[in-house]
Coordinates of C-alpha atoms in Angstrom, one line a residue:
X1 CA 40.2 -28.2 -1.0
X2 CA 42.5 -30.6 -2.8
X3 CA 41.1 -33.2 -4.9
X4 CA 42.2 -36.9 -4.3
X5 CA 44.5 -38.8 -6.7
X6 CA 43.7 -42.3 -7.7
X7 CA 45.8 -43.4 -5.0
X8 CA 43.8 -41.6 -2.6
X9 CA 46.3 -39.3 -1.4
X10 CA 45.6 -35.4 -1.8
X11 CA 46.6 -33.5 -4.8
X12 CA 48.2 -30.6 -3.6
X13 CA 48.8 -29.2 -7.1
X14 CA 45.3 -28.5 -7.6
X15 CA 42.5 -26.7 -5.6
X16 CA 38.8 -27.2 -6.2
X17 CA 35.8 -25.6 -4.5
X18 CA 34.4 -27.5 -1.6
X19 CA 30.6 -28.6 -1.5
X20 CA 29.6 -25.5 0.7
X21 CA 31.2 -23.2 -1.8
X22 CA 29.8 -24.9 -4.6
X23 CA 26.3 -24.6 -3.1
X24 CA 26.8 -20.9 -2.3
X25 CA 28.0 -20.5 -6.1
X26 CA 24.9 -22.2 -7.2
X27 CA 22.6 -20.2 -4.8
X28 CA 23.9 -16.9 -6.3
X29 CA 23.5 -18.3 -9.9
X30 CA 20.1 -19.3 -9.2
X31 CA 19.4 -15.9 -7.5
X32 CA 20.7 -14.0 -10.7
X33 CA 18.7 -16.1 -13.0
X34 CA 15.7 -15.6 -11.0
X35 CA 16.1 -11.9 -10.9
X36 CA 16.9 -11.7 -14.7
X37 CA 13.7 -13.8 -15.8
X38 CA 11.4 -11.1 -14.8
X39 CA 8.9 -13.5 -13.6
X40 CA 7.9 -11.6 -10.4
X41 CA 5.0 -13.3 -8.8
X42 CA 4.9 -15.7 -11.7
X43 CA 7.6 -17.7 -10.0
X44 CA 4.9 -19.7 -8.4
X45 CA 3.6 -20.9 -11.9
X46 CA 5.1 -24.3 -12.4
X47 CA 4.4 -27.7 -14.1
X48 CA 3.7 -29.3 -10.6
X49 CA 0.9 -27.1 -9.9
X50 CA -0.6 -27.2 -13.4
X51 CA -3.2 -29.8 -14.5
X52 CA -1.9 -31.5 -17.5
X53 CA -5.5 -31.4 -19.0
X54 CA -6.5 -28.1 -17.9
X55 CA -9.4 -26.9 -16.0
X56 CA -12.0 -27.0 -18.6
X57 CA -14.6 -29.6 -18.7
X58 CA -14.8 -29.9 -22.4
X59 CA -13.1 -33.0 -23.7
X60 CA -11.9 -31.4 -26.8
X61 CA -10.3 -28.4 -24.9
X62 CA -8.7 -30.9 -22.5
X63 CA -7.0 -32.7 -25.4
X64 CA -5.8 -29.4 -26.6
X65 CA -4.4 -28.5 -23.5
X66 CA -2.8 -31.9 -23.0
X67 CA -0.9 -31.3 -26.1
X68 CA 0.2 -28.0 -25.3
X69 CA 1.4 -29.2 -21.7
X70 CA 3.4 -32.0 -23.3
X71 CA 4.9 -29.5 -25.9
X72 CA 5.8 -27.2 -23.1
X73 CA 7.7 -29.9 -20.8
X74 CA 9.6 -30.9 -23.8
X75 CA 10.5 -27.5 -24.7
X76 CA 11.5 -26.7 -21.0
X77 CA 13.9 -29.7 -21.3
X78 CA 15.6 -28.8 -24.7
X79 CA 14.5 -24.9 -25.7
X80 CA 14.6 -25.3 -29.5
X81 CA 12.3 -23.3 -32.1
X82 CA 9.2 -21.2 -31.2
X83 CA 6.2 -22.0 -29.3
X84 CA 3.0 -20.3 -29.5
X85 CA 0.0 -20.5 -27.0
X86 CA -3.3 -18.7 -28.0
X87 CA -6.3 -18.7 -26.2
X88 CA -8.8 -16.7 -23.9
X89 CA -8.2 -15.3 -20.6
X90 CA -8.0 -18.0 -18.0
X91 CA -7.1 -20.8 -20.4
X92 CA -3.7 -21.4 -18.8
X93 CA -1.3 -20.2 -21.6
X94 CA 0.5 -17.7 -19.1
X95 CA 0.7 -20.4 -16.6
X96 CA 2.3 -22.8 -19.4
X97 CA 4.8 -20.2 -20.5
X98 CA 5.8 -19.1 -17.0
X99 CA 6.3 -22.9 -16.1
X100 CA 8.8 -23.3 -18.9
X101 CA 10.6 -20.3 -17.7
X102 CA 10.7 -21.5 -14.2
X103 CA 11.8 -25.0 -15.2
X104 CA 14.8 -23.5 -17.3
X105 CA 15.8 -21.4 -14.3
X106 CA 16.0 -24.6 -12.0
X107 CA 18.0 -26.3 -14.9
X108 CA 20.5 -23.3 -14.6
X109 CA 19.4 -22.0 -18.2
X110 CA 18.8 -18.2 -18.4
X111 CA 15.5 -17.1 -19.7
X112 CA 13.3 -13.8 -19.7
X113 CA 9.7 -13.2 -19.5
X114 CA 7.9 -10.0 -20.2
X115 CA 4.5 -8.9 -21.5
X116 CA 4.2 -7.0 -24.8
X117 CA 2.8 -3.7 -23.1
X118 CA 5.4 -3.6 -20.4
X119 CA 8.2 -4.1 -23.3
X120 CA 7.1 -1.2 -25.3
X121 CA 6.6 0.9 -22.2
X122 CA 10.2 0.3 -21.1
X123 CA 11.4 0.9 -24.7
X124 CA 9.5 4.2 -24.6
X125 CA 11.0 5.3 -21.2
X126 CA 14.6 3.9 -22.2
X127 CA 14.8 7.0 -24.8
X128 CA 14.8 9.2 -21.6
X129 CA 18.4 10.2 -20.8
X130 CA 17.6 9.7 -17.1
X131 CA 16.5 6.1 -17.7
X132 CA 18.3 3.4 -15.7
X133 CA 18.8 1.0 -18.6
X134 CA 19.3 2.9 -22.1
X135 CA 17.0 2.1 -24.9
X136 CA 19.4 0.4 -27.0
X137 CA 21.0 -1.8 -24.1
X138 CA 17.4 -3.0 -23.0
X139 CA 16.2 -3.8 -26.7
X140 CA 19.5 -5.5 -27.2
X141 CA 19.0 -7.5 -24.0
X142 CA 15.4 -8.7 -25.2
X143 CA 16.4 -9.4 -28.9
X144 CA 19.5 -11.6 -27.8
X145 CA 17.9 -13.2 -24.7
X146 CA 18.8 -17.0 -24.7
X147 CA 15.1 -17.7 -24.2
X148 CA 12.2 -15.1 -24.5
X149 CA 8.8 -15.5 -23.3
X150 CA 6.7 -12.7 -24.8
X151 CA 3.0 -12.5 -23.3
X152 CA 0.1 -10.6 -24.2
X153 CA 0.9 -10.3 -27.9
X154 CA -1.9 -8.4 -29.7
X155 CA -3.3 -6.4 -27.0
X156 CA -0.6 -3.8 -27.4
X157 CA -1.5 -0.2 -29.1
X158 CA -1.4 -0.6 -32.9
X159 CA 0.8 2.6 -33.4
X160 CA 3.3 2.3 -36.3
X161 CA 6.1 2.8 -33.8
X162 CA 4.7 -0.5 -31.7
X163 CA 4.5 -2.4 -35.0
X164 CA 7.9 -1.5 -36.1
X165 CA 9.5 -2.5 -32.6
X166 CA 7.6 -5.9 -32.4
X167 CA 8.4 -6.6 -35.9
X168 CA 12.3 -5.8 -35.4
X169 CA 12.3 -8.1 -32.3
X170 CA 10.7 -10.9 -33.6
X171 CA 12.5 -10.7 -37.1
X172 CA 15.8 -10.6 -35.5
X173 CA 15.0 -13.6 -33.1
X174 CA 13.4 -15.6 -36.0
X175 CA 16.5 -15.0 -38.3
X176 CA 18.8 -16.1 -35.4
X177 CA 16.3 -19.1 -34.4
X178 CA 16.4 -18.1 -30.9
X179 CA 14.1 -20.2 -28.6
X180 CA 11.0 -18.1 -28.2
X181 CA 7.6 -18.2 -26.5
X182 CA 4.6 -16.3 -27.7
X183 CA 1.4 -15.8 -25.7
X184 CA -1.6 -14.3 -27.2
X185 CA -5.2 -14.0 -26.5
X186 CA -6.3 -13.0 -29.9
X187 CA -6.7 -15.2 -32.9
X188 CA -3.5 -15.2 -35.2
X189 CA -5.7 -14.1 -38.0
X190 CA -6.3 -10.8 -36.1
X191 CA -2.3 -9.8 -35.9
X192 CA -0.6 -7.9 -38.4
X193 CA 0.5 -9.7 -41.5
X194 CA 4.4 -9.8 -40.8
X195 CA 3.6 -11.1 -37.4
X196 CA 1.3 -13.7 -38.4
X197 CA 3.7 -14.8 -41.1
X198 CA 6.4 -15.3 -38.6
X199 CA 4.2 -17.3 -36.1
X200 CA 2.7 -19.7 -38.4
X201 CA 6.0 -20.6 -40.3
X202 CA 6.0 -24.4 -39.6
X203 CA 9.8 -24.5 -40.1
X204 CA 10.3 -22.9 -36.7
X205 CA 7.0 -22.4 -35.0
X206 CA 4.4 -24.8 -33.5
X207 CA 1.2 -23.2 -32.6
X208 CA -1.3 -24.6 -29.9
X209 CA -4.8 -23.1 -29.6
X210 CA -6.2 -23.7 -26.2
X211 CA -10.2 -23.6 -25.4
X212 CA -12.4 -21.1 -27.1
X213 CA -13.8 -18.3 -25.0
X214 CA -16.9 -18.9 -23.1
X215 CA -19.4 -16.5 -24.4
X216 CA -21.8 -17.0 -21.4
X217 CA -19.4 -15.2 -19.0
X218 CA -18.4 -12.5 -21.5
X219 CA -21.7 -11.4 -22.9
X220 CA -23.9 -11.6 -19.5
X221 CA -24.2 -9.8 -16.5
X222 CA -23.4 -11.5 -13.2
X223 CA -26.3 -12.1 -10.6
X224 CA -25.3 -9.3 -8.3
X225 CA -25.9 -6.7 -11.1
X226 CA -29.6 -7.2 -11.8
X227 CA -30.1 -3.2 -11.3
X228 CA -27.4 -2.4 -13.9
X229 CA -28.9 -5.0 -16.2
X230 CA -32.0 -3.0 -16.6
X231 CA -30.1 0.3 -17.1
X232 CA -30.5 1.1 -20.8
X233 CA -30.3 4.2 -23.2
X234 CA -33.8 3.7 -23.9
X235 CA -35.2 4.0 -20.5
X236 CA -32.9 6.8 -19.5
X237 CA -35.5 9.4 -18.7
X238 CA -34.9 13.3 -18.9
X239 CA -35.4 14.7 -15.5
X240 CA -37.8 17.4 -14.9
X241 CA -35.9 18.8 -11.8
X242 CA -33.0 20.2 -13.8
X243 CA -32.1 23.8 -14.8
X244 CA -31.5 24.4 -18.5
X245 CA -27.6 24.1 -17.8
X246 CA -27.8 21.0 -16.1
X247 CA -30.2 19.5 -18.7
X248 CA -27.8 20.5 -21.3
X249 CA -25.0 18.9 -19.6
X250 CA -27.0 15.6 -19.1
X251 CA -27.7 15.5 -22.8
X252 CA -24.2 15.9 -23.8
X253 CA -23.2 13.1 -21.4
X254 CA -26.0 10.9 -22.9
X255 CA -24.5 11.6 -26.5
X256 CA -21.1 10.9 -25.3
X257 CA -22.0 7.7 -23.7
X258 CA -24.0 6.5 -26.8
X259 CA -21.3 7.4 -29.3
X260 CA -18.8 5.6 -27.0
X261 CA -21.1 2.5 -27.1
X262 CA -21.2 2.3 -30.9
X263 CA -17.4 2.6 -31.2
X264 CA -15.4 2.2 -28.0
X265 CA -11.9 3.9 -28.1
X266 CA -9.9 5.4 -25.2
X267 CA -11.1 5.9 -22.0
X268 CA -14.3 7.8 -20.7
X269 CA -14.2 9.3 -17.1
X270 CA -17.8 10.4 -15.7
X271 CA -17.4 12.4 -12.7
X272 CA -20.5 13.5 -10.5
X273 CA -22.2 13.0 -7.3
X274 CA -24.1 10.0 -6.3
X275 CA -27.3 9.6 -8.2
X276 CA -26.5 12.0 -11.1
X277 CA -26.9 9.2 -13.5
X278 CA -23.3 8.3 -14.4
X279 CA -23.6 4.5 -13.5
X280 CA -26.9 4.3 -15.7
X281 CA -24.9 5.5 -18.7
X282 CA -21.8 3.2 -18.0
X283 CA -24.4 0.4 -17.8
X284 CA -26.1 1.4 -20.9
X285 CA -22.9 1.3 -22.7
X286 CA -22.3 -2.2 -21.6
X287 CA -25.9 -3.5 -22.3
X288 CA -25.7 -1.9 -25.8
X289 CA -22.4 -3.8 -26.3
X290 CA -24.1 -7.1 -25.2
X291 CA -27.0 -6.2 -27.7
X292 CA -24.2 -6.3 -30.4
X293 CA -22.8 -9.6 -29.3
X294 CA -19.4 -7.6 -28.1
X295 CA -17.7 -8.4 -24.9
X296 CA -17.5 -6.1 -22.2
X297 CA -17.2 -6.2 -18.2
X298 CA -18.6 -4.1 -15.5
X299 CA -16.9 -4.1 -12.0
X300 CA -17.6 -1.9 -8.9
X301 CA -14.1 -1.1 -7.8
X302 CA -14.4 -1.8 -3.9
X303 CA -16.2 -5.0 -4.7
X304 CA -13.6 -6.1 -7.4
X305 CA -10.9 -5.6 -4.9
X306 CA -12.8 -7.5 -2.3
X307 CA -13.1 -10.5 -4.6
X308 CA -9.4 -10.2 -5.8
X309 CA -8.3 -10.6 -1.8
X310 CA -10.7 -13.7 -1.5
X311 CA -9.3 -15.1 -4.5
X312 CA -6.2 -15.8 -2.5
X313 CA -8.2 -18.5 -0.7
X314 CA -7.3 -21.9 -1.8
X315 CA -11.0 -22.9 -1.7
X316 CA -12.0 -19.9 -4.1
X317 CA -13.7 -21.1 -7.4
X318 CA -11.7 -18.7 -9.3
X319 CA -8.0 -18.1 -8.8
X320 CA -6.5 -14.9 -8.2
X321 CA -4.4 -14.7 -11.4
X322 CA -7.6 -15.8 -13.4
X323 CA -9.6 -13.0 -11.9
X324 CA -7.1 -10.4 -12.3
X325 CA -6.2 -11.4 -15.8
X326 CA -9.7 -11.4 -16.8
X327 CA -10.4 -7.7 -15.6
X328 CA -6.8 -6.5 -16.7
X329 CA -7.4 -7.6 -20.3
X330 CA -11.4 -7.2 -20.7
X331 CA -11.9 -5.8 -24.3
X332 CA -14.1 -3.1 -22.8
X333 CA -14.0 -2.4 -18.9
X334 CA -16.1 -0.4 -16.7
X335 CA -14.7 0.5 -13.3
X336 CA -17.8 1.8 -11.5
X337 CA -17.3 3.9 -8.1
X338 CA -13.4 4.6 -8.4
X339 CA -12.3 6.5 -5.3
X340 CA -14.6 4.5 -2.9
X341 CA -12.1 1.9 -2.3
X342 CA -10.2 1.8 0.8
X343 CA -6.5 3.0 0.6
X344 CA -3.5 1.2 1.5
X345 CA -0.4 -0.1 -0.4
X346 CA -1.8 -3.4 -1.6
X347 CA -4.9 -1.5 -3.1
X348 CA -2.6 1.2 -4.6
X349 CA -0.3 -1.6 -6.2
X350 CA -3.3 -3.6 -7.8
X351 CA -5.2 -0.5 -9.2
X352 CA -1.9 0.7 -10.7
X353 CA -1.2 -2.6 -12.3
X354 CA -4.6 -2.7 -13.7
X355 CA -4.7 0.8 -14.9
X356 CA -1.2 1.0 -16.1
X357 CA -2.0 -2.1 -18.2
X358 CA -5.0 -0.8 -19.9
X359 CA -3.1 2.6 -20.3
X360 CA -0.3 1.0 -22.1
X361 CA -2.6 -1.4 -24.1
X362 CA -5.0 1.4 -25.0
X363 CA -8.0 -0.9 -24.0
X364 CA -11.3 1.0 -23.8
X365 CA -12.3 1.7 -20.3
X366 CA -14.9 3.7 -18.6
X367 CA -14.5 5.0 -15.1
X368 CA -17.3 6.7 -13.1
X369 CA -16.3 8.6 -9.7
X370 CA -17.6 11.0 -7.1
X371 CA -14.1 12.7 -7.2
X372 CA -13.5 15.9 -8.9
X373 CA -10.8 16.7 -11.2
X374 CA -8.9 18.6 -8.4
X375 CA -9.6 15.4 -6.0
X376 CA -8.0 13.2 -8.6
X377 CA -4.9 15.5 -9.2
X378 CA -4.3 16.1 -5.5
X379 CA -5.6 13.1 -3.5
X380 CA -4.9 10.0 -6.1
X381 CA -1.4 8.7 -6.7
X382 CA 0.2 10.4 -9.4
X383 CA 1.1 7.1 -11.2
X384 CA -2.6 6.5 -11.5
X385 CA -4.1 10.0 -11.9
X386 CA -1.6 11.0 -14.6
X387 CA -3.2 8.2 -16.8
X388 CA -6.8 9.1 -15.9
X389 CA -6.4 12.7 -16.9
X390 CA -4.3 11.9 -19.9
X391 CA -6.1 14.0 -22.7
X392 CA -4.5 11.8 -25.4
X393 CA -6.6 8.9 -24.2
X394 CA -9.1 10.0 -21.9
X395 CA -12.3 12.1 -22.2
X396 CA -13.3 13.6 -18.9
X397 CA -16.8 14.8 -18.2
X398 CA -18.2 16.1 -15.1
X399 CA -21.9 15.7 -14.7
X400 CA -23.3 18.7 -12.9
X401 CA -26.7 17.1 -12.3
X402 CA -27.6 16.7 -8.7
X403 CA -28.8 13.2 -7.0
X404 CA -32.1 12.4 -8.6
X405 CA -33.4 11.1 -5.1
X406 CA -33.8 14.9 -4.2
X407 CA -36.5 15.2 -6.7
X408 CA -38.1 12.1 -5.3
X409 CA -38.0 13.2 -1.9
X410 CA -39.6 16.7 -3.1
X411 CA -42.4 14.9 -4.8
X412 CA -43.1 12.7 -1.6
X413 CA -43.3 16.0 0.5
X414 CA -45.6 17.6 -1.9
X415 CA -47.8 14.7 -2.5
X416 CA -47.9 12.6 0.5
X417 CA -49.8 9.2 0.6
X418 CA -52.5 9.0 3.3
X419 CA -52.2 5.9 5.2
X420 CA -54.9 3.2 4.4
X421 CA -57.5 2.5 7.2
X422 CA -59.2 -0.7 7.7
X423 CA -62.9 -0.9 8.1
X424 CA -64.2 -2.8 11.1

């Protein structure tokens, strides 16, 4: 269309887009920015659905969160310097980071969100000649992003290569003073010296520590696990119904579990039929960690998925993201009864996200299952099975003992109780 001159006549020497065309151009730009952001499901995390004082009942924690909320709002309006949010899972730090990115997109500013494990995973895959995005191109994209939100710093594997890549990334952005948001669930004191030096430099960074972790929820069993609460290494009894081979196998499983409890590293996969003792050993590991004052989490896979579905309900006491995040990032996780869950695309997606995250982060994990190794290789999606059986991280142990209830049944048959008779 032609703009109007001051006289009100059309200026035929110029053309400008009409309102409809401008709207289409704005929609296309918004779509591109949204895709570039890599937020995925986090697009629903905005300032509008985030309480300015947070969800905690602690006055001190509310004050901390309010300060972080105010800083996040100011940063979203004018991204400058670095913001660092630290705190336990469920404290709202990821919501703050995602809200900033969403606000920037609404304002037409490009912003990129990525978790540290996903970043390192994509960098590793970028070395592959068949990768859609070459290593150098992707790394440069992240280093030079106009605004970068880097989530889950500190949960990645501590290999020299991972430390080098993160140091290169943050040093590049630090020297260029590019706006950056860092989210971490670990204390800054626990980070590598070079990373900590960058994040605590007051010339560029502002650090906001949200509420402290609740030890009550981390160091204790929930009510539905009363049985597992009493499964310890001390009351793990040797069985009298086993052959020598089976007893040796059980002794080896016990030693493996006990050693893991003292120093959890990598993954431990116990396979065996129902009643063979694998859940007792997994529970004993958790109880041992609790006695040491260390965090651990026990979930039954089918029940966890049911709870995850119900968390979508607006009346749920815990949000979907809080529940999934707490399990995904647990310092030590037991996934009991893997393979007993129903199978559909949603279940496969959630299990892959959970397992892939913990695999990339090298978070200690224990899995119990009735599946055999052949079942895992043939019946479980390769995206999951390849991680479960990776000998670089997993110790796979097949318990060959039968169901202990068979011994109980035999004892009842050989020593039946006579019914009591009442005298008249």
